[in-house]
Coordinates of C-alpha atoms in Angstrom, one line a residue:
M1 CA 3.4 10.3 28.4
K2 CA 6.7 8.5 28.8
M3 CA 9.0 9.4 25.9
E4 CA 11.7 6.8 25.4
Y5 CA 13.4 4.8 22.7
K6 CA 11.9 1.5 21.5
R7 CA 13.9 -1.2 23.2
G8 CA 15.3 -2.6 19.9
Y9 CA 16.9 0.6 18.8
R10 CA 20.7 1.0 18.8
P11 CA 21.9 4.6 18.0
Y12 CA 22.5 5.0 14.3
E13 CA 22.6 8.0 11.9
A14 CA 21.8 7.6 8.2
F15 CA 24.9 6.9 6.1
S16 CA 27.2 6.8 9.2
Y17 CA 29.1 4.0 7.6
L18 CA 30.6 6.7 5.3
E19 CA 32.7 9.8 6.1
P20 CA 30.8 13.1 5.9
G21 CA 32.5 15.7 3.7
V22 CA 34.5 13.0 2.0
D23 CA 32.0 10.4 0.7
Y24 CA 29.1 12.8 0.6
K25 CA 28.2 16.5 0.9
V26 CA 27.3 17.6 4.4
I27 CA 23.7 18.9 4.7
D28 CA 22.2 20.9 7.5
W29 CA 19.1 18.8 8.2
A30 CA 16.2 20.0 10.3
D31 CA 15.6 18.7 13.8
W32 CA 13.0 16.0 13.7
D33 CA 10.9 17.9 16.4
W34 CA 11.5 21.3 14.9
A35 CA 7.9 22.4 15.6
G36 CA 7.9 21.1 19.2
R37 CA 6.6 17.9 20.7
H38 CA 2.9 18.0 21.0
V39 CA 1.0 15.4 23.0
I40 CA -2.7 15.1 23.7
E41 CA -3.3 15.2 27.4
L42 CA -4.9 12.2 29.1
D43 CA -5.8 11.3 32.6
A44 CA -3.9 8.4 34.4
A45 CA -6.4 5.7 33.5
Q46 CA -6.4 6.8 29.8
E47 CA -2.6 6.8 29.8
A48 CA -2.5 3.3 31.2
R49 CA -5.0 2.1 28.6
V50 CA -3.0 3.6 25.7
E51 CA 0.1 1.9 27.0
R52 CA -1.7 -1.4 27.2
L53 CA -3.2 -1.2 23.7
L54 CA 0.1 -0.3 22.1
R55 CA 1.8 -3.2 24.0
E56 CA -0.8 -5.7 22.9
H57 CA -1.5 -4.8 19.3
P58 CA 0.6 -4.0 16.2
Y59 CA 0.6 -0.4 15.0
V60 CA 0.9 0.1 11.2
S61 CA 1.3 3.3 9.2
L62 CA 0.2 2.7 5.7
H63 CA 2.0 5.7 4.2
D64 CA 4.8 7.9 5.4
H65 CA 8.1 9.6 4.3
P66 CA 10.3 9.2 7.4
D67 CA 13.0 11.4 6.1
F68 CA 14.0 15.1 6.5
T69 CA 13.9 18.5 5.0
T70 CA 16.8 20.9 5.5
R71 CA 16.8 23.2 8.5
D72 CA 16.5 26.4 6.4
M73 CA 13.7 26.0 3.7
T74 CA 13.9 29.6 2.6
T75 CA 16.4 28.3 0.1
C76 CA 15.9 24.9 -1.4
E77 CA 19.2 24.3 -3.1
P78 CA 20.8 22.3 -0.2
L79 CA 17.7 20.0 -0.2
F80 CA 17.8 19.7 -4.0
D81 CA 21.5 18.8 -3.7
A82 CA 20.7 15.9 -1.4
M83 CA 17.8 14.8 -3.6
R84 CA 20.0 14.8 -6.7
A85 CA 22.5 12.7 -5.0
G86 CA 19.8 10.2 -3.9
R87 CA 20.7 10.7 -0.2
D88 CA 17.4 11.1 1.6
R89 CA 18.1 11.0 5.3
C90 CA 16.0 8.4 7.1
G91 CA 15.0 9.4 10.7
Y92 CA 16.1 6.3 12.6
E93 CA 16.3 8.0 16.0
A94 CA 13.1 9.9 15.5
L95 CA 11.3 6.6 14.6
A96 CA 12.7 5.0 17.7
Y97 CA 10.7 7.5 19.8
S98 CA 7.5 6.4 17.9
H99 CA 4.9 3.8 18.8
L100 CA 5.0 2.3 15.3
D101 CA 5.6 -1.4 14.7
C102 CA 5.5 -1.1 10.9
I103 CA 5.9 1.8 8.5
F104 CA 5.3 1.9 4.7
D105 CA 8.1 4.1 3.5
N106 CA 7.5 5.9 0.1
M107 CA 11.1 7.3 0.1
M108 CA 11.8 10.1 -2.4
D109 CA 9.0 9.3 -4.9
G110 CA 7.6 12.7 -5.9
T111 CA 10.8 14.4 -5.1
N112 CA 13.0 12.0 -6.9
I113 CA 15.0 14.3 -9.1
I114 CA 18.3 12.4 -9.3
S115 CA 18.6 12.7 -13.1
S116 CA 15.6 14.7 -14.1
E117 CA 13.7 17.6 -12.7
A118 CA 10.5 15.9 -13.8
G119 CA 11.3 12.9 -11.6
W120 CA 9.9 9.3 -11.7
K121 CA 12.6 7.8 -13.9
W122 CA 13.2 4.1 -13.7
I123 CA 16.9 4.3 -13.0
D124 CA 16.3 7.0 -10.3
I125 CA 13.7 4.9 -8.5
V126 CA 16.1 1.9 -8.4
H127 CA 19.0 4.3 -7.3
D128 CA 16.8 5.6 -4.5
L129 CA 15.8 2.1 -3.4
G130 CA 19.3 0.8 -3.5
M131 CA 20.6 3.7 -1.4
R132 CA 18.0 3.1 1.3
L133 CA 18.5 -0.6 1.3
C134 CA 22.3 -0.1 1.7
D135 CA 21.7 2.2 4.6
I136 CA 19.2 -0.1 6.2
D137 CA 21.6 -3.0 5.9
H138 CA 24.1 -1.1 8.1
Q139 CA 21.8 -0.9 11.0
D140 CA 19.4 -3.4 12.7
F141 CA 16.4 -1.3 14.0
L142 CA 14.4 -1.1 10.8
V143 CA 13.8 -4.5 9.4
H144 CA 13.1 -4.9 5.7
C145 CA 9.5 -6.2 5.7
K146 CA 8.5 -8.6 3.0
R147 CA 5.9 -10.8 4.8
V148 CA 3.2 -10.3 7.5
E149 CA 5.2 -12.3 10.0
D150 CA 8.0 -9.7 9.8
I151 CA 5.6 -7.2 11.4
F152 CA 5.0 -9.4 14.5
E153 CA 8.7 -10.4 14.8
A154 CA 9.7 -6.7 14.7
K155 CA 7.2 -5.8 17.3
K156 CA 8.4 -8.6 19.6
A157 CA 12.0 -7.4 19.3
G158 CA 11.1 -3.7 19.9
K159 CA 12.0 -2.9 16.3
I160 CA 10.1 -1.5 13.3
A161 CA 9.1 -3.5 10.1
W162 CA 10.0 -1.3 7.2
V163 CA 8.0 -1.7 4.0
A164 CA 9.5 -0.4 0.7
V165 CA 6.9 1.4 -1.5
I166 CA 6.7 3.1 -4.9
E167 CA 4.0 5.7 -4.8
G168 CA 3.2 5.7 -8.5
A169 CA 3.8 3.3 -11.4
A170 CA 5.2 5.8 -14.0
P171 CA 8.7 4.3 -13.7
I172 CA 7.7 0.9 -15.1
E173 CA 6.8 2.8 -18.4
N174 CA 5.3 0.1 -20.7
E175 CA 7.4 -2.8 -19.2
I176 CA 5.1 -5.0 -17.2
D177 CA 7.9 -7.3 -16.0
R178 CA 9.3 -4.3 -14.1
I179 CA 6.6 -5.1 -11.5
D180 CA 8.4 -8.4 -10.9
I181 CA 11.7 -6.7 -10.8
L182 CA 10.5 -4.3 -8.1
Y183 CA 9.0 -7.1 -6.2
G184 CA 12.3 -8.9 -6.4
L185 CA 14.0 -5.8 -5.0
G186 CA 11.7 -5.8 -2.0
I187 CA 8.9 -3.5 -3.1
R188 CA 5.6 -4.6 -1.5
Q189 CA 3.2 -1.8 -2.4
M190 CA 2.8 0.4 -5.5
G191 CA 0.4 3.1 -6.6
V192 CA -1.3 2.8 -9.9
T193 CA -0.6 6.5 -10.7
Y194 CA 0.8 9.5 -8.9
S195 CA -1.1 12.7 -9.6
E196 CA 0.0 12.7 -13.2
S197 CA -1.3 10.2 -15.7
N198 CA 0.9 7.3 -16.9
A199 CA 0.5 4.2 -19.1
L200 CA -1.8 2.6 -16.5
G201 CA -4.4 5.4 -16.1
S202 CA -5.2 8.9 -15.1
G203 CA -3.9 10.8 -12.1
C204 CA -6.0 13.0 -9.8
R205 CA -4.5 16.3 -11.1
E206 CA -6.0 15.7 -14.6
D207 CA -9.2 17.5 -15.8
N208 CA -10.3 14.4 -17.7
D209 CA -10.0 10.8 -16.5
G210 CA -10.0 8.0 -19.1
G211 CA -10.0 5.2 -16.5
L212 CA -7.7 2.2 -16.2
T213 CA -6.0 1.5 -19.5
Q214 CA -5.7 -2.0 -21.1
F215 CA -2.1 -2.0 -20.0
G216 CA -3.2 -0.8 -16.5
K217 CA -5.5 -3.8 -16.3
K218 CA -2.7 -6.1 -17.1
C219 CA -0.5 -4.4 -14.4
V220 CA -3.3 -4.9 -11.8
E221 CA -3.4 -8.6 -12.7
R222 CA 0.4 -8.9 -12.5
M223 CA 0.5 -7.2 -9.1
N224 CA -2.2 -9.6 -7.9
K225 CA -0.1 -12.5 -9.1
V226 CA 3.2 -11.5 -7.6
G227 CA 1.6 -10.4 -4.3
M228 CA 2.1 -6.6 -4.5
L229 CA -0.4 -4.4 -2.7
I230 CA -2.2 -1.9 -5.0
D231 CA -2.7 1.7 -3.9
V232 CA -5.1 4.2 -5.6
S233 CA -4.5 7.3 -3.5
H234 CA -3.4 9.6 -6.3
C235 CA -5.5 8.2 -9.1
G236 CA -8.3 10.0 -10.9
P237 CA -11.7 8.9 -9.6
R238 CA -12.5 6.6 -12.6
T239 CA -9.1 5.1 -12.7
A240 CA -9.2 4.4 -9.0
Y241 CA -12.6 2.8 -9.2
D242 CA -11.6 0.7 -12.2
A243 CA -8.5 -0.6 -10.4
V244 CA -10.6 -1.6 -7.3
M245 CA -13.1 -3.4 -9.4
H246 CA -10.6 -5.1 -11.7
S247 CA -8.4 -6.4 -8.9
S248 CA -9.0 -9.9 -7.7
K249 CA -7.6 -9.0 -4.3
P250 CA -8.3 -6.2 -1.8
I251 CA -6.7 -2.8 -2.5
I252 CA -6.0 0.2 -0.4
A253 CA -6.2 4.0 -0.7
S254 CA -3.2 4.4 1.6
H255 CA -3.4 8.1 2.2
V256 CA -6.6 10.0 1.4
G257 CA -9.5 11.8 3.0
A258 CA -13.2 12.0 2.2
K259 CA -14.4 14.3 -0.5
G260 CA -17.6 14.5 1.5
V261 CA -15.7 16.4 4.2
W262 CA -13.3 18.5 2.1
P263 CA -14.0 18.5 -1.7
T264 CA -10.7 18.5 -3.4
K265 CA -9.3 16.3 -6.2
R266 CA -7.0 14.5 -3.7
M267 CA -9.9 13.3 -1.5
A268 CA -11.8 10.1 -2.2
S269 CA -15.4 10.1 -3.5
D270 CA -18.1 8.2 -1.6
E271 CA -18.3 5.9 -4.6
L272 CA -14.6 5.0 -4.3
I273 CA -14.7 4.6 -0.5
R274 CA -17.7 2.2 -0.8
A275 CA -16.0 0.2 -3.5
V276 CA -12.8 -0.2 -1.5
G277 CA -14.9 -1.4 1.5
E278 CA -17.0 -3.7 -0.5
K279 CA -13.8 -5.4 -1.9
N280 CA -12.5 -5.8 1.7
G281 CA -9.8 -3.2 1.4
V282 CA -8.8 -0.3 3.6
I283 CA -8.9 3.5 3.4
G284 CA -5.9 5.1 5.1
I285 CA -6.5 8.7 6.4
E286 CA -3.7 11.2 5.6
A287 CA -2.5 14.2 7.4
A288 CA -0.1 16.0 5.0
P289 CA -0.5 19.7 5.4
H290 CA -3.7 21.3 4.0
T291 CA -5.1 18.0 2.7
T292 CA -7.6 16.6 5.3
M293 CA -9.2 19.9 6.1
S294 CA -12.8 20.3 7.1
R295 CA -15.5 22.9 6.9
T296 CA -16.0 22.7 10.7
N297 CA -13.2 24.9 11.7
M298 CA -11.5 25.7 8.3
T299 CA -8.0 24.6 9.4
H300 CA -5.9 21.5 9.5
D301 CA -5.4 19.8 12.8
I302 CA -6.0 16.4 14.4
D303 CA -9.7 17.1 14.8
S304 CA -10.3 17.9 11.1
F305 CA -8.1 14.8 10.3
M306 CA -10.4 12.7 12.5
E307 CA -13.5 14.0 10.8
H308 CA -12.3 12.2 7.7
F309 CA -11.7 9.1 9.7
E310 CA -15.1 9.1 11.3
Y311 CA -16.8 9.9 8.0
V312 CA -15.2 6.8 6.3
A313 CA -15.8 4.6 9.3
N314 CA -19.5 5.6 9.5
M315 CA -19.9 4.9 5.8
I316 CA -18.2 1.5 5.3
G317 CA -17.5 0.3 8.8
I318 CA -14.6 0.3 11.2
D319 CA -13.1 -2.8 9.5
H320 CA -12.1 -0.8 6.5
V321 CA -10.3 2.3 7.7
G322 CA -6.8 2.9 9.0
F323 CA -4.1 5.5 8.9
G324 CA -1.5 6.6 6.3
V325 CA -0.6 9.9 7.7
D326 CA 1.9 10.9 4.9
C327 CA 4.2 12.8 7.3
M328 CA 7.9 13.6 7.3
Y329 CA 10.5 15.2 9.6
G330 CA 11.1 18.9 9.0
D331 CA 9.2 21.6 7.3
H332 CA 6.6 19.8 5.3
V333 CA 4.8 22.9 4.3
G334 CA 8.1 24.3 3.0
L335 CA 8.6 21.1 1.0
H336 CA 5.2 21.5 -0.6
H337 CA 6.2 25.0 -1.6
A338 CA 9.5 23.9 -3.0
F339 CA 8.1 21.0 -5.0
A340 CA 4.7 22.5 -5.8
A341 CA 4.8 21.4 -9.4
A342 CA 6.2 17.9 -8.9
L343 CA 3.8 17.2 -5.9
S344 CA 0.8 18.7 -7.7
T345 CA -0.3 20.4 -4.5
G346 CA -1.8 23.3 -6.4
E347 CA -4.0 21.3 -8.9
T348 CA -5.2 18.8 -6.3
G349 CA -5.5 20.7 -3.1
R350 CA -7.5 23.9 -3.7
T351 CA -11.2 24.4 -3.0
Q352 CA -13.4 27.3 -3.8
T353 CA -13.1 28.4 -0.1
E354 CA -10.1 30.3 1.2
Y355 CA -8.4 29.1 4.4
Q356 CA -5.6 30.1 6.5
E357 CA -2.4 28.2 5.9
V358 CA -0.9 26.5 8.9
P359 CA 2.9 26.3 9.5
Y360 CA 2.5 22.7 10.6
V361 CA -0.2 20.2 11.5
K362 CA -0.2 20.1 15.3
Y363 CA -0.3 16.6 16.9
L364 CA 0.4 15.1 13.4
E365 CA 3.5 17.0 12.3
N366 CA 5.7 13.9 11.7
P367 CA 5.4 10.1 11.9
T368 CA 6.5 10.1 15.5
E369 CA 4.1 12.7 16.8
A370 CA 1.3 11.2 14.8
S371 CA 2.0 7.8 16.3
W372 CA 1.7 9.3 19.8
N373 CA -1.5 11.2 19.2
I374 CA -3.8 9.0 17.1
P375 CA -4.2 6.3 19.7
R376 CA -4.5 9.0 22.4
W377 CA -7.3 10.7 20.4
L378 CA -9.1 7.4 20.0
V379 CA -8.9 6.6 23.7
K380 CA -10.0 10.1 24.7
H381 CA -13.0 9.9 22.4
G382 CA -14.2 6.6 23.8
Y383 CA -13.4 4.1 21.1
S384 CA -13.4 0.4 22.2
D385 CA -10.3 -1.6 22.5
E386 CA -11.4 -3.8 19.6
D387 CA -12.0 -0.9 17.3
I388 CA -8.7 0.8 18.2
A389 CA -6.8 -2.5 17.6
K390 CA -8.4 -2.7 14.1
V391 CA -7.7 0.8 12.9
L392 CA -4.1 1.0 14.3
G393 CA -3.1 -2.2 12.5
G394 CA -5.5 -5.0 12.5
N395 CA -7.3 -4.0 9.3
A396 CA -4.1 -3.4 7.4
I397 CA -2.7 -6.8 8.5
R398 CA -5.9 -8.5 7.4
V399 CA -5.5 -7.1 3.9
L400 CA -1.8 -7.9 3.8
R401 CA -2.5 -11.5 4.8
E402 CA -4.7 -11.8 1.7
V403 CA -2.5 -9.9 -0.8
W404 CA 1.0 -10.8 0.3
A405 CA 0.2 -14.5 0.6

């Protein structure tokens, strides 16, 4: 596989418009390819086919965090220092090596501890967004995406359309007009809940799920009206189902797997998967460490990840599945350990069966590596050009055309 920058990239480091050590504290960030560069092997004909498919069709990641951990995750204080300052480091160069044309960036979200260890405060979310928008405004490779046409224009220019996302609606508190404010600030997708419950409904970490609240129903209606995509990935099962059924527009579960393959709270039930498909939405398959496992080999790799993809595709059809790999640059497993409480990895990720923890998810370790290997896996396993085009971006764009209109 040829490994080269996207042609629209001009070298840029996050916050390079400022002076390190003067305007902000210097952090020793991890290398984006710290675990190696893993590429699925293909023959010459398959290589040519992958190149053609990526050239002809847009590639959309429905959920990612394209920023970094620190190099040494045995101590978390340097990372916490960066988080408290709101200075997540976006991986511009690493993304330039990817095949992505559009990335849904969830920024700090669950690790947003600027003013509170509990995270998710309104002022912190706005702070985080403003920091990222300022950085993006000082470069021209990531293009702030607010409409579907931005995706096609970015692809044509060899750039990446960047979609700003809030992973859970807790920061709006009981203020429905904050949905309009977030939309005005450029947010184009928001989750109903993160793993914890909020004023809209129950999160997936809870033992009891009361479903979408009356306020939650009003928020779903407002998001429909303003044109903000609704995500139910971290909702409790009843809350997620209620949101799908109450919405007048398609919704997505941007980064989940199938409970029928790996029965944890973070995976989607068959009922939810079917509901999303019946309402013309999309299920995005995720690859964050130790999520989309499978009983087949009791580990987490691209094959277990694709078991979830095929399970969903077989259940509701190839038109309703895509990818939201939920990756980052650096030690993602280390991040989960550092933020175990905030990210709810304990309550939502365990099953009754023990498994061996992996240090990283080979072939899917970061947004760049995942973008190389997902299309390669699909080609190697005999998927048609039409189906590959749908799952890489066509299905997502269909939903966006309806929701963002």
